[in-house]
CSV table of N, CA and C in Angstrom, one decimal:
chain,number,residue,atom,x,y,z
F,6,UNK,N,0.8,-1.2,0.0
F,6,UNK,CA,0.0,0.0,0.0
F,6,UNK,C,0.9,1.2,0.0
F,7,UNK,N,1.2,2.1,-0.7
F,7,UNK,CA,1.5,3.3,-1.1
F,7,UNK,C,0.7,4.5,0.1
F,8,UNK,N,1.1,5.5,0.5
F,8,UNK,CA,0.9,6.8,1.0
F,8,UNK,C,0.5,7.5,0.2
F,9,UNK,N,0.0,8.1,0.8
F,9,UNK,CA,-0.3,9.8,0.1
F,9,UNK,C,0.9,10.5,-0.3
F,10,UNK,N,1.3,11.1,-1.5
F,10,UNK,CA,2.2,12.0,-1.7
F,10,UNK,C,2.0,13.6,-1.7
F,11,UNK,N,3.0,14.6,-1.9
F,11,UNK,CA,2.9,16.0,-1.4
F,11,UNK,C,2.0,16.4,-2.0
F,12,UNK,N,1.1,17.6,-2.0
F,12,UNK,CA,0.5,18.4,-2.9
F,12,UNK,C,0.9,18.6,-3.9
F,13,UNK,N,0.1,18.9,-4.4
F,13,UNK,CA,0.2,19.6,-5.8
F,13,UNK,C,0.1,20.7,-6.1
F,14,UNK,N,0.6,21.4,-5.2
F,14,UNK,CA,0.2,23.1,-5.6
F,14,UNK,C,0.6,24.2,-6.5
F,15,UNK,N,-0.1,24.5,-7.1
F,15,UNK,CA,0.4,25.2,-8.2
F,15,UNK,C,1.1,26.4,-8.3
F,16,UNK,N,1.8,26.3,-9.6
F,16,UNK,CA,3.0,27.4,-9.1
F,16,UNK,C,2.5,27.9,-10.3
F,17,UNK,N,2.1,28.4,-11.0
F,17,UNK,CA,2.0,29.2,-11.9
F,17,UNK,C,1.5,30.7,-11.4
F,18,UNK,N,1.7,31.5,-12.6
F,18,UNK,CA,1.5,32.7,-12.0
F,18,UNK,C,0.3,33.3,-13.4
F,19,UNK,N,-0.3,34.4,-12.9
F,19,UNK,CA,-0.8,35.3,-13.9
F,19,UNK,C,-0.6,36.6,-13.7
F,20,UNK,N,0.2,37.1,-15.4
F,20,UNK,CA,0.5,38.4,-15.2
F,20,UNK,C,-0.7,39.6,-15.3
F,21,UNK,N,-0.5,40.7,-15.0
F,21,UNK,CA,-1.2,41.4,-15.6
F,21,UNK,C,-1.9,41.6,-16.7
F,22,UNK,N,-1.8,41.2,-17.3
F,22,UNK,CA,-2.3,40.9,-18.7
F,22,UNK,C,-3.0,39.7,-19.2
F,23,UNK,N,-2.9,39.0,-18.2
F,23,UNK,CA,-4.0,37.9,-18.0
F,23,UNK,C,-3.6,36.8,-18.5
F,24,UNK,N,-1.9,36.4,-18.9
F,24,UNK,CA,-1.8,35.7,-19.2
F,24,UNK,C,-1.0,34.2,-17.9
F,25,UNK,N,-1.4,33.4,-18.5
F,25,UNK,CA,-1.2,32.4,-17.2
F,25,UNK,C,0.3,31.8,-17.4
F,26,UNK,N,1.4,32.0,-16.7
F,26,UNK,CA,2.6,30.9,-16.7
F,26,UNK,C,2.4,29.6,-16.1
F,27,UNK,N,2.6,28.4,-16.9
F,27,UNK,CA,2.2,27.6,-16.5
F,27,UNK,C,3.5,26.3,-16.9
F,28,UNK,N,4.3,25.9,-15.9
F,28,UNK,CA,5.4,24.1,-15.7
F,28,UNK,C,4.4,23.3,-16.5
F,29,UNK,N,4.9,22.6,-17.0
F,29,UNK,CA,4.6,21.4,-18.0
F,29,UNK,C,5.2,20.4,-17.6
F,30,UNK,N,4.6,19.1,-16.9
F,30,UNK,CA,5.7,17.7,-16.5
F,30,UNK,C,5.0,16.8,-18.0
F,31,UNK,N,6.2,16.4,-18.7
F,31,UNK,CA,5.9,15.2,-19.8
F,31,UNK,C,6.5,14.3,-19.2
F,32,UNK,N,5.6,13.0,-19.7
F,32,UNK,CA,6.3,12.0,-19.4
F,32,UNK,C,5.9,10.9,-20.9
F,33,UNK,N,7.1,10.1,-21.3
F,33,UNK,CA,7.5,9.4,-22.0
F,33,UNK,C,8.8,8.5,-21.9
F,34,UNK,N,9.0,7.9,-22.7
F,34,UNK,CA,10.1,6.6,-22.6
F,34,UNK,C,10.4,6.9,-23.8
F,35,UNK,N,9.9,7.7,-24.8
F,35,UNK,CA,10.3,7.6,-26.4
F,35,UNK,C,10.8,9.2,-26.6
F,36,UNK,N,11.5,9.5,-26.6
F,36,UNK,CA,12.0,11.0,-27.0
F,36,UNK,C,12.0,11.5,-28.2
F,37,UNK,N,11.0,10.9,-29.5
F,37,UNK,CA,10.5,11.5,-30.1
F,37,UNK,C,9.0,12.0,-29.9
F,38,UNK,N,8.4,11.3,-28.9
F,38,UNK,CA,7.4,11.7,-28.1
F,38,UNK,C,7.0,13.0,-27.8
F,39,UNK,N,8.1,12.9,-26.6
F,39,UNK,CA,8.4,14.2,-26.0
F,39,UNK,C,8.7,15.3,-27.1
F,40,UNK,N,9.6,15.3,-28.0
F,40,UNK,CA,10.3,16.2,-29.2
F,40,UNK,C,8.4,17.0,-29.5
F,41,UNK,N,7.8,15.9,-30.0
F,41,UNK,CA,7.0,15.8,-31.0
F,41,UNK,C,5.6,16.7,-30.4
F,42,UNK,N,5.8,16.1,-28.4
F,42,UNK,CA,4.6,17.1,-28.0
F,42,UNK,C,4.8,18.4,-28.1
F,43,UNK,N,6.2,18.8,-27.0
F,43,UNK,CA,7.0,19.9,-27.2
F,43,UNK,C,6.4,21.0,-28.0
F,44,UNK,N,6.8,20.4,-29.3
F,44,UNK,CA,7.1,21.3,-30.7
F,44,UNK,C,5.5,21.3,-31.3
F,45,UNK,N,5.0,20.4,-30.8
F,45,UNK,CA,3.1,21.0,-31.2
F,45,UNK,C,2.2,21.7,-29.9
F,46,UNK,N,2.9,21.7,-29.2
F,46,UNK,CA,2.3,22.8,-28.2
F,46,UNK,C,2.8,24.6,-28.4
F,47,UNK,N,4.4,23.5,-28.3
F,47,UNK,CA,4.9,25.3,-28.4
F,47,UNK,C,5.1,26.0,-27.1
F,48,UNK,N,5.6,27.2,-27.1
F,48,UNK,CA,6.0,27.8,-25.9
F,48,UNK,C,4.5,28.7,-25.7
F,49,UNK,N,3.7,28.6,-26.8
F,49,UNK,CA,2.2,29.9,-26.5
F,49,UNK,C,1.2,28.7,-26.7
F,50,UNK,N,0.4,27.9,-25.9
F,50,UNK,CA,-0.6,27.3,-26.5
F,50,UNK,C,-1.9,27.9,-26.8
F,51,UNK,N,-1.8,28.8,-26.1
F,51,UNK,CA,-3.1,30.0,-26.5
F,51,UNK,C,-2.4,31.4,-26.2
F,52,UNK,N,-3.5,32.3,-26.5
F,52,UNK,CA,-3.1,33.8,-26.3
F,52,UNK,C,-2.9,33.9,-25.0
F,53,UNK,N,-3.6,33.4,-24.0
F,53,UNK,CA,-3.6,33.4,-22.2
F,53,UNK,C,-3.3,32.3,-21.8
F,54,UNK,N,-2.0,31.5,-22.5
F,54,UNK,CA,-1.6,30.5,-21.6
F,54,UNK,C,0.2,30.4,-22.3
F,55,UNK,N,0.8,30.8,-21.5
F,55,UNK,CA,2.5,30.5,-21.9
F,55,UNK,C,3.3,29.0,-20.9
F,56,UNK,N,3.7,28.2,-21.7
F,56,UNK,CA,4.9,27.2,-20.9
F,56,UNK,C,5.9,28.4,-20.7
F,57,UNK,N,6.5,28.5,-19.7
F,57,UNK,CA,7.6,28.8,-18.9
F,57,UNK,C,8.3,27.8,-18.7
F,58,UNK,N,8.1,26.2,-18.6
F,58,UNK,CA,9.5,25.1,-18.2
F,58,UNK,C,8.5,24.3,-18.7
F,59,UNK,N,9.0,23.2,-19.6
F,59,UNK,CA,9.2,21.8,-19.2
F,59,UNK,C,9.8,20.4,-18.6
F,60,UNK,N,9.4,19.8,-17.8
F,60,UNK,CA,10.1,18.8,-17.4
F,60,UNK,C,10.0,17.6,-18.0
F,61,UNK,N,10.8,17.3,-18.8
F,61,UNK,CA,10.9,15.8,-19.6
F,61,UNK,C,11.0,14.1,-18.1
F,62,UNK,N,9.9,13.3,-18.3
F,62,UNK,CA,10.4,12.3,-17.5
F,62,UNK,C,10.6,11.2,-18.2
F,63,UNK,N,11.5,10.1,-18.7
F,63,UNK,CA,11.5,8.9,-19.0
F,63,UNK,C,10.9,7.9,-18.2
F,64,UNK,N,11.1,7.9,-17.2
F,64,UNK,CA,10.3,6.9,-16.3
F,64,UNK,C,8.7,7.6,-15.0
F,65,UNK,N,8.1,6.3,-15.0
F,65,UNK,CA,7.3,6.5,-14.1
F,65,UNK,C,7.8,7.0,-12.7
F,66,UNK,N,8.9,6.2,-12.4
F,66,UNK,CA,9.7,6.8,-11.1
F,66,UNK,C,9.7,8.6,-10.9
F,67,UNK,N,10.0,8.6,-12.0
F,67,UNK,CA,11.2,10.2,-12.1
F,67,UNK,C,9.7,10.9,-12.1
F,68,UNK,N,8.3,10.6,-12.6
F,68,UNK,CA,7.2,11.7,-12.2
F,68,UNK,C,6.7,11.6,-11.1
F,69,UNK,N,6.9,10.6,-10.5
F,69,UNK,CA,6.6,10.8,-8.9
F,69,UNK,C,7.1,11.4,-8.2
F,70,UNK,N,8.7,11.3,-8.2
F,70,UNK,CA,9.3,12.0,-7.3
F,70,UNK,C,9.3,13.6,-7.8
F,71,UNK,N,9.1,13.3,-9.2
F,71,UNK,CA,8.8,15.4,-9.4
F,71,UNK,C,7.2,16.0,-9.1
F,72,UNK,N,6.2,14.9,-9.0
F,72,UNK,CA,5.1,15.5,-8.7
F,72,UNK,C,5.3,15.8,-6.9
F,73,UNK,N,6.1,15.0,-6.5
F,73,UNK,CA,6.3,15.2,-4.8
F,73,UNK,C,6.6,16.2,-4.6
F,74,UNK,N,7.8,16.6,-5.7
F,74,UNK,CA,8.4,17.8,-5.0
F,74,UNK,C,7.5,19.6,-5.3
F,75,UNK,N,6.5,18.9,-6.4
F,75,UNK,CA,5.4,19.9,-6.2
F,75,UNK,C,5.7,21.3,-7.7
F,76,UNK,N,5.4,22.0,-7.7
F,76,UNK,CA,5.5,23.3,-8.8
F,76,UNK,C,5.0,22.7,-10.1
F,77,UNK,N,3.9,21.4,-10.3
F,77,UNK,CA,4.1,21.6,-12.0
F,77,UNK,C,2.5,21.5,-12.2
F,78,UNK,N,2.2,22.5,-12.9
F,78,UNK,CA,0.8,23.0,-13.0
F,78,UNK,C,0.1,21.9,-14.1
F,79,UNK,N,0.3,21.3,-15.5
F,79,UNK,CA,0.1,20.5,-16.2
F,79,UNK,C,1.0,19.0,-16.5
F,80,UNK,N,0.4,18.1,-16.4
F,80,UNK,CA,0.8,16.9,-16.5
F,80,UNK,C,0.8,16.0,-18.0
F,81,UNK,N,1.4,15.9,-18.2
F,81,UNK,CA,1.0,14.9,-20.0
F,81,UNK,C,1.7,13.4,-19.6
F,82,UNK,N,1.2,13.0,-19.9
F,82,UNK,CA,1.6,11.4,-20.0
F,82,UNK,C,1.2,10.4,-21.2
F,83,UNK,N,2.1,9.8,-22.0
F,83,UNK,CA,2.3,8.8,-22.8
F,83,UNK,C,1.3,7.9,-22.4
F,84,UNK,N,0.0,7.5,-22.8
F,84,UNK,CA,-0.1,6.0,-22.7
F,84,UNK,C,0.0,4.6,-23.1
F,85,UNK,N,1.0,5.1,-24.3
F,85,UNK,CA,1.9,4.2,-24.8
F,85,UNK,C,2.9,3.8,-24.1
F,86,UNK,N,3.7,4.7,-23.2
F,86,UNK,CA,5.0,4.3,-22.9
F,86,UNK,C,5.1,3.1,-22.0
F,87,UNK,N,6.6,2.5,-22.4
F,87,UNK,CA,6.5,0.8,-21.7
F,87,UNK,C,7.8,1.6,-20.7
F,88,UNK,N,8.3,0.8,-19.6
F,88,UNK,CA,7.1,-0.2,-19.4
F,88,UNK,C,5.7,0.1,-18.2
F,89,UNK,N,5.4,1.1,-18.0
F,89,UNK,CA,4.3,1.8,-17.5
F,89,UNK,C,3.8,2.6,-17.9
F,90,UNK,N,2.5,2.2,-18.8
F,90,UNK,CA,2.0,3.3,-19.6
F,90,UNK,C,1.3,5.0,-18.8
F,91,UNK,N,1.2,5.6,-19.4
F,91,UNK,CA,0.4,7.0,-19.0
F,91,UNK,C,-1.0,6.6,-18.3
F,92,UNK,N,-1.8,5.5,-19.0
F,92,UNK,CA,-2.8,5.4,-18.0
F,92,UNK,C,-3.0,4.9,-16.7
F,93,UNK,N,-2.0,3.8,-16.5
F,93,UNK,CA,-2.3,3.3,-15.4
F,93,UNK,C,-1.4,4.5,-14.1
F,94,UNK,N,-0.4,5.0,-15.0
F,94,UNK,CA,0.4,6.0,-14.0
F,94,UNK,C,-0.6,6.9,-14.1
F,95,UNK,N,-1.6,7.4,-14.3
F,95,UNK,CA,-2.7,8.7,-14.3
F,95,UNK,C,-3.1,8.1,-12.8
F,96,UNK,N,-3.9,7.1,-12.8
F,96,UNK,CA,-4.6,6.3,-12.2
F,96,UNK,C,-4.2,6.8,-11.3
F,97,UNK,N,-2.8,6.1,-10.8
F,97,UNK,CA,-1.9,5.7,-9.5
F,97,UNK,C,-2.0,7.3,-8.9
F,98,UNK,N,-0.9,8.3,-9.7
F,98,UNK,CA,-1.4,9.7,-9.5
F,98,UNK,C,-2.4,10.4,-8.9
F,99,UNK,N,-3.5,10.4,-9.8
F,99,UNK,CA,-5.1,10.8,-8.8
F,99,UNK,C,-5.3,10.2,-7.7
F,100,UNK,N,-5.1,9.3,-7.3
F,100,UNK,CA,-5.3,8.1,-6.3
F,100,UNK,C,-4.2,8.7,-5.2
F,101,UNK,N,-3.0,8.9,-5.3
F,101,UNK,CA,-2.1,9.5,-4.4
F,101,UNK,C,-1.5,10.9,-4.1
F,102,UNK,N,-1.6,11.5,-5.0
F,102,UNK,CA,-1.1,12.9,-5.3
F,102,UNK,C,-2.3,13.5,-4.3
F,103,UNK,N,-2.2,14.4,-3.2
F,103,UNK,CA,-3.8,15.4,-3.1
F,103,UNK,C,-2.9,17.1,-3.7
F,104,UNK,N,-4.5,17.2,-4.4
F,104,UNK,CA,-4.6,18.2,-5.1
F,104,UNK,C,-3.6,17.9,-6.7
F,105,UNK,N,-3.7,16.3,-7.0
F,105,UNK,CA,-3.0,16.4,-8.1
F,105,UNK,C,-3.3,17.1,-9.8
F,106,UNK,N,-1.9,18.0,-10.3
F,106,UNK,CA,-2.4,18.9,-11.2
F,106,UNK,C,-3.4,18.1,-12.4
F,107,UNK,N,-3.7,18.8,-12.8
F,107,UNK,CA,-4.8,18.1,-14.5
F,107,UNK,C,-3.9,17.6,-15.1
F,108,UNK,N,-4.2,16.3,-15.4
F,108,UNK,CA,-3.3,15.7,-16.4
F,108,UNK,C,-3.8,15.0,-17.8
F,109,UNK,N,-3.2,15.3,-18.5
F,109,UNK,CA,-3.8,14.9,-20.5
F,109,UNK,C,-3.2,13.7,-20.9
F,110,UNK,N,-4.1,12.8,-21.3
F,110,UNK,CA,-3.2,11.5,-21.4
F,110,UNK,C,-3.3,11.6,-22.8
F,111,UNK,N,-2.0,10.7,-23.7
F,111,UNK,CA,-2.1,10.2,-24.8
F,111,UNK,C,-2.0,9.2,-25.5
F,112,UNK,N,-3.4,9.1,-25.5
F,112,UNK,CA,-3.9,7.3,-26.1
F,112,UNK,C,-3.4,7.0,-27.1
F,113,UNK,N,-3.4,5.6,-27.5
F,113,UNK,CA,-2.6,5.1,-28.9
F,113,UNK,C,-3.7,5.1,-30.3
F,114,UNK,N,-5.1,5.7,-29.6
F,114,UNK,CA,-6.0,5.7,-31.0
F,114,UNK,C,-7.3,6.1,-30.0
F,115,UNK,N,-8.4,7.0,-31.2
F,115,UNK,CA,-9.3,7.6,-30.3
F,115,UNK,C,-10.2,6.7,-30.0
F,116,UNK,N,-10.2,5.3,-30.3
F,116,UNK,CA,-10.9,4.3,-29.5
F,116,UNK,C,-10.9,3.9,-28.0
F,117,UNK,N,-9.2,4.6,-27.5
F,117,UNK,CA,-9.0,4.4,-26.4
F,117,UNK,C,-9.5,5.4,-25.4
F,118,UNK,N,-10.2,6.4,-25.7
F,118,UNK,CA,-11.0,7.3,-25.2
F,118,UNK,C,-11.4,6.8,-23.5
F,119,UNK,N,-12.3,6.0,-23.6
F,119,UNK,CA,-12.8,5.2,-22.4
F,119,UNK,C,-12.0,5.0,-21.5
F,120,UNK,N,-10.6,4.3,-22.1
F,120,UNK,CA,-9.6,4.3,-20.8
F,120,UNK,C,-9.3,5.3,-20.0
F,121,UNK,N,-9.3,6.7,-20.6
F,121,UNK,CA,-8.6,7.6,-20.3
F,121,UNK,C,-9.8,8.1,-19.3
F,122,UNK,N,-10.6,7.5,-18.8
F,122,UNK,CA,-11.7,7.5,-18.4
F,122,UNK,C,-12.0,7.1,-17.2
F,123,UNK,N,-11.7,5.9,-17.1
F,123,UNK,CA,-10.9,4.8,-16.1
F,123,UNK,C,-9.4,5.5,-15.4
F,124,UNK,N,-9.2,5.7,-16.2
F,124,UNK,CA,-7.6,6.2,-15.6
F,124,UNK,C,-7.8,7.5,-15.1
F,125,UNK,N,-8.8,8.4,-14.3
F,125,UNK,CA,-9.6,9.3,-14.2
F,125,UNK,C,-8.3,10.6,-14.9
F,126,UNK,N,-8.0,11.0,-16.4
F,126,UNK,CA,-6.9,11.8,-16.6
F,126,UNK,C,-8.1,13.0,-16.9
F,127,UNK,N,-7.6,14.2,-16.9
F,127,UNK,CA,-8.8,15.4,-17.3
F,127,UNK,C,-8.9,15.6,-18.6
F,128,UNK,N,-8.0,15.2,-19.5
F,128,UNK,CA,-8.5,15.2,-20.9
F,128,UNK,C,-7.7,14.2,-21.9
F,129,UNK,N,-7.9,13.7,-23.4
F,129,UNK,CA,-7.3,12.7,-23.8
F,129,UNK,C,-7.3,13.3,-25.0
F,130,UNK,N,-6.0,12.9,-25.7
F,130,UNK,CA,-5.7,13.6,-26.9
F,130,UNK,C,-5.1,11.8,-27.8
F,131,UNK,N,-5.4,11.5,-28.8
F,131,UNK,CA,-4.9,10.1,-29.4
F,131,UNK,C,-3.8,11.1,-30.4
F,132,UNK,N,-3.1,9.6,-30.3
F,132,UNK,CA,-2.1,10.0,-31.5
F,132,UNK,C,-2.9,9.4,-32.5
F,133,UNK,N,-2.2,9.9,-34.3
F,133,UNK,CA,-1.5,10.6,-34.1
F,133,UNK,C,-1.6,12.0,-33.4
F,134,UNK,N,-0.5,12.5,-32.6
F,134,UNK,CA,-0.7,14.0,-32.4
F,134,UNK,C,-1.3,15.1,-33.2
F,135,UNK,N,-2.5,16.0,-32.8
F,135,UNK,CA,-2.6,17.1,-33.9
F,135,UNK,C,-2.2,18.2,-32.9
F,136,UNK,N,-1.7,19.3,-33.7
F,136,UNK,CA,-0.6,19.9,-32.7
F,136,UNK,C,-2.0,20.9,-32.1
F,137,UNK,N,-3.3,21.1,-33.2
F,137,UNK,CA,-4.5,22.3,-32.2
F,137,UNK,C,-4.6,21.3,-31.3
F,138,UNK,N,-5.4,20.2,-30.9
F,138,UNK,CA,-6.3,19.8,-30.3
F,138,UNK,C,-5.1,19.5,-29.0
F,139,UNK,N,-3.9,19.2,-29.3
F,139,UNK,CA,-2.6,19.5,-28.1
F,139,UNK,C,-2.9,20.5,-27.3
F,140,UNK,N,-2.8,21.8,-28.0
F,140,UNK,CA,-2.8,22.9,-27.0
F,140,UNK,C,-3.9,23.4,-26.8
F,141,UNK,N,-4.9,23.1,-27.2
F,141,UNK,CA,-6.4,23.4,-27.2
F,141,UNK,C,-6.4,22.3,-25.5
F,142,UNK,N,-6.6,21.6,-25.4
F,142,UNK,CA,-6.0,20.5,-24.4
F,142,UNK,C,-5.2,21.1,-22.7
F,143,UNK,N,-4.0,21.1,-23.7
F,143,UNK,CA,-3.1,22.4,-22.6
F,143,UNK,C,-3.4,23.4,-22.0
F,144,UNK,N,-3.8,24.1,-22.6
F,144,UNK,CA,-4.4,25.6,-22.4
F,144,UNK,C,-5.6,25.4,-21.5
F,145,UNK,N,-6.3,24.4,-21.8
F,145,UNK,CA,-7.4,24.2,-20.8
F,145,UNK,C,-7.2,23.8,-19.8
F,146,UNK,N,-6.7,22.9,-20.1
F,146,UNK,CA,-6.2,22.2,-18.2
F,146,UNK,C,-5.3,23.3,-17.4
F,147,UNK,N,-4.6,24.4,-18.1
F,147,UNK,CA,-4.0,25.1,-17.0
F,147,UNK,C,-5.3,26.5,-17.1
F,148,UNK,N,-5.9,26.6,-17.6
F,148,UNK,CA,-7.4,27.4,-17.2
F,148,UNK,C,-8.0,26.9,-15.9
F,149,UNK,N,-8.2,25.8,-16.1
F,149,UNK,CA,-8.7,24.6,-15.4
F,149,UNK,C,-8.2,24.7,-13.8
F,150,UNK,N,-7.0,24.9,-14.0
F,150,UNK,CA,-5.8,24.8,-12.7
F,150,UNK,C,-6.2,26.2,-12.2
F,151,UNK,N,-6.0,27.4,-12.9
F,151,UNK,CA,-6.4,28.4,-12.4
F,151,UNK,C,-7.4,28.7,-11.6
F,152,UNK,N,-8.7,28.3,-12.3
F,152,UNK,CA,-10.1,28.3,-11.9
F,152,UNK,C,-9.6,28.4,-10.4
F,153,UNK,N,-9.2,26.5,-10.4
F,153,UNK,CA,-9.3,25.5,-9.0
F,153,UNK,C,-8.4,26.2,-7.6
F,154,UNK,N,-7.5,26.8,-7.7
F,154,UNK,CA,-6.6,27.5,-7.2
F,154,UNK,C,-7.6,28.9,-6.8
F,155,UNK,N,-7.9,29.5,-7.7
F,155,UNK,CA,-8.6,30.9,-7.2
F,155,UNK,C,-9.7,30.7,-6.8
């Protein structure tokens, strides 16, 4: 049986201008993955939403111990990646994390919809990747985070 892990509390900020800075944790095992989300999100996923950092994780380990240590306002996870895919690590996450950030999983086809469902993640994007429905995705969940925080 596993504990409870740290908060999740958000570190993003909004400037004046209403736009939101928002940490990005990815996680994958394939680093064209990551490359590929990266570069279809972009550093602007909307007009009111900027990445300031991402954190690349290859393993399931390496996002736990970064969601412990807390600051990252959006989560993405591979649910392809072996050998622990993104959904069942969503799962584990919601289930342990309190106040864990919104997280977007990415299914291997939009059939897998349902799982992403099961794996209680806040939104699901299938590959292939389309780079709007990415940040359209992004942008929301750190709207989303905002809301929840204010």
């Amino acid at each position: 049986m596993t504990s409870p892990h740290a908060t999740g509390t958000p570190d993003q900020a909004t400037t004046a201008d209403g736009v939101h800075r928002v940490s990005v944790l990815l996680y994958s095992d394939d680093i064209t993955v990551r490359d590929a989300v990266r570069a279809a999100a972009g550093r602007r996923p909307a007009r009111d939403v900027e990445v300031t950092s991402w954190l690349e994780c290859a393993t399931a380990d390496a996002v736990v111990e970064a969601l412990d240590a807390g600051g990252h306002d959006v989560v993405v996870l591979d649910g392809e990646a072996v050998p622990m895919g993104g959904l069942g690590l969503c799962r584990q996450l919601k289930n342990e994390i309190f106040e864990c950030p919104p997280i977007l999983v990415l299914t291997g086809r939009p059939q897998d919809a349902w799982l992403a469902g099961w794996s209680l993640a806040d939104d699901v994007v299938p590959h292939p990747l389309d780079p709007i429905a990415l940040s359209e995705a992004i942008a929301g969940l750190a709207r989303a985070r905002v809301a929840a925080a204010g």
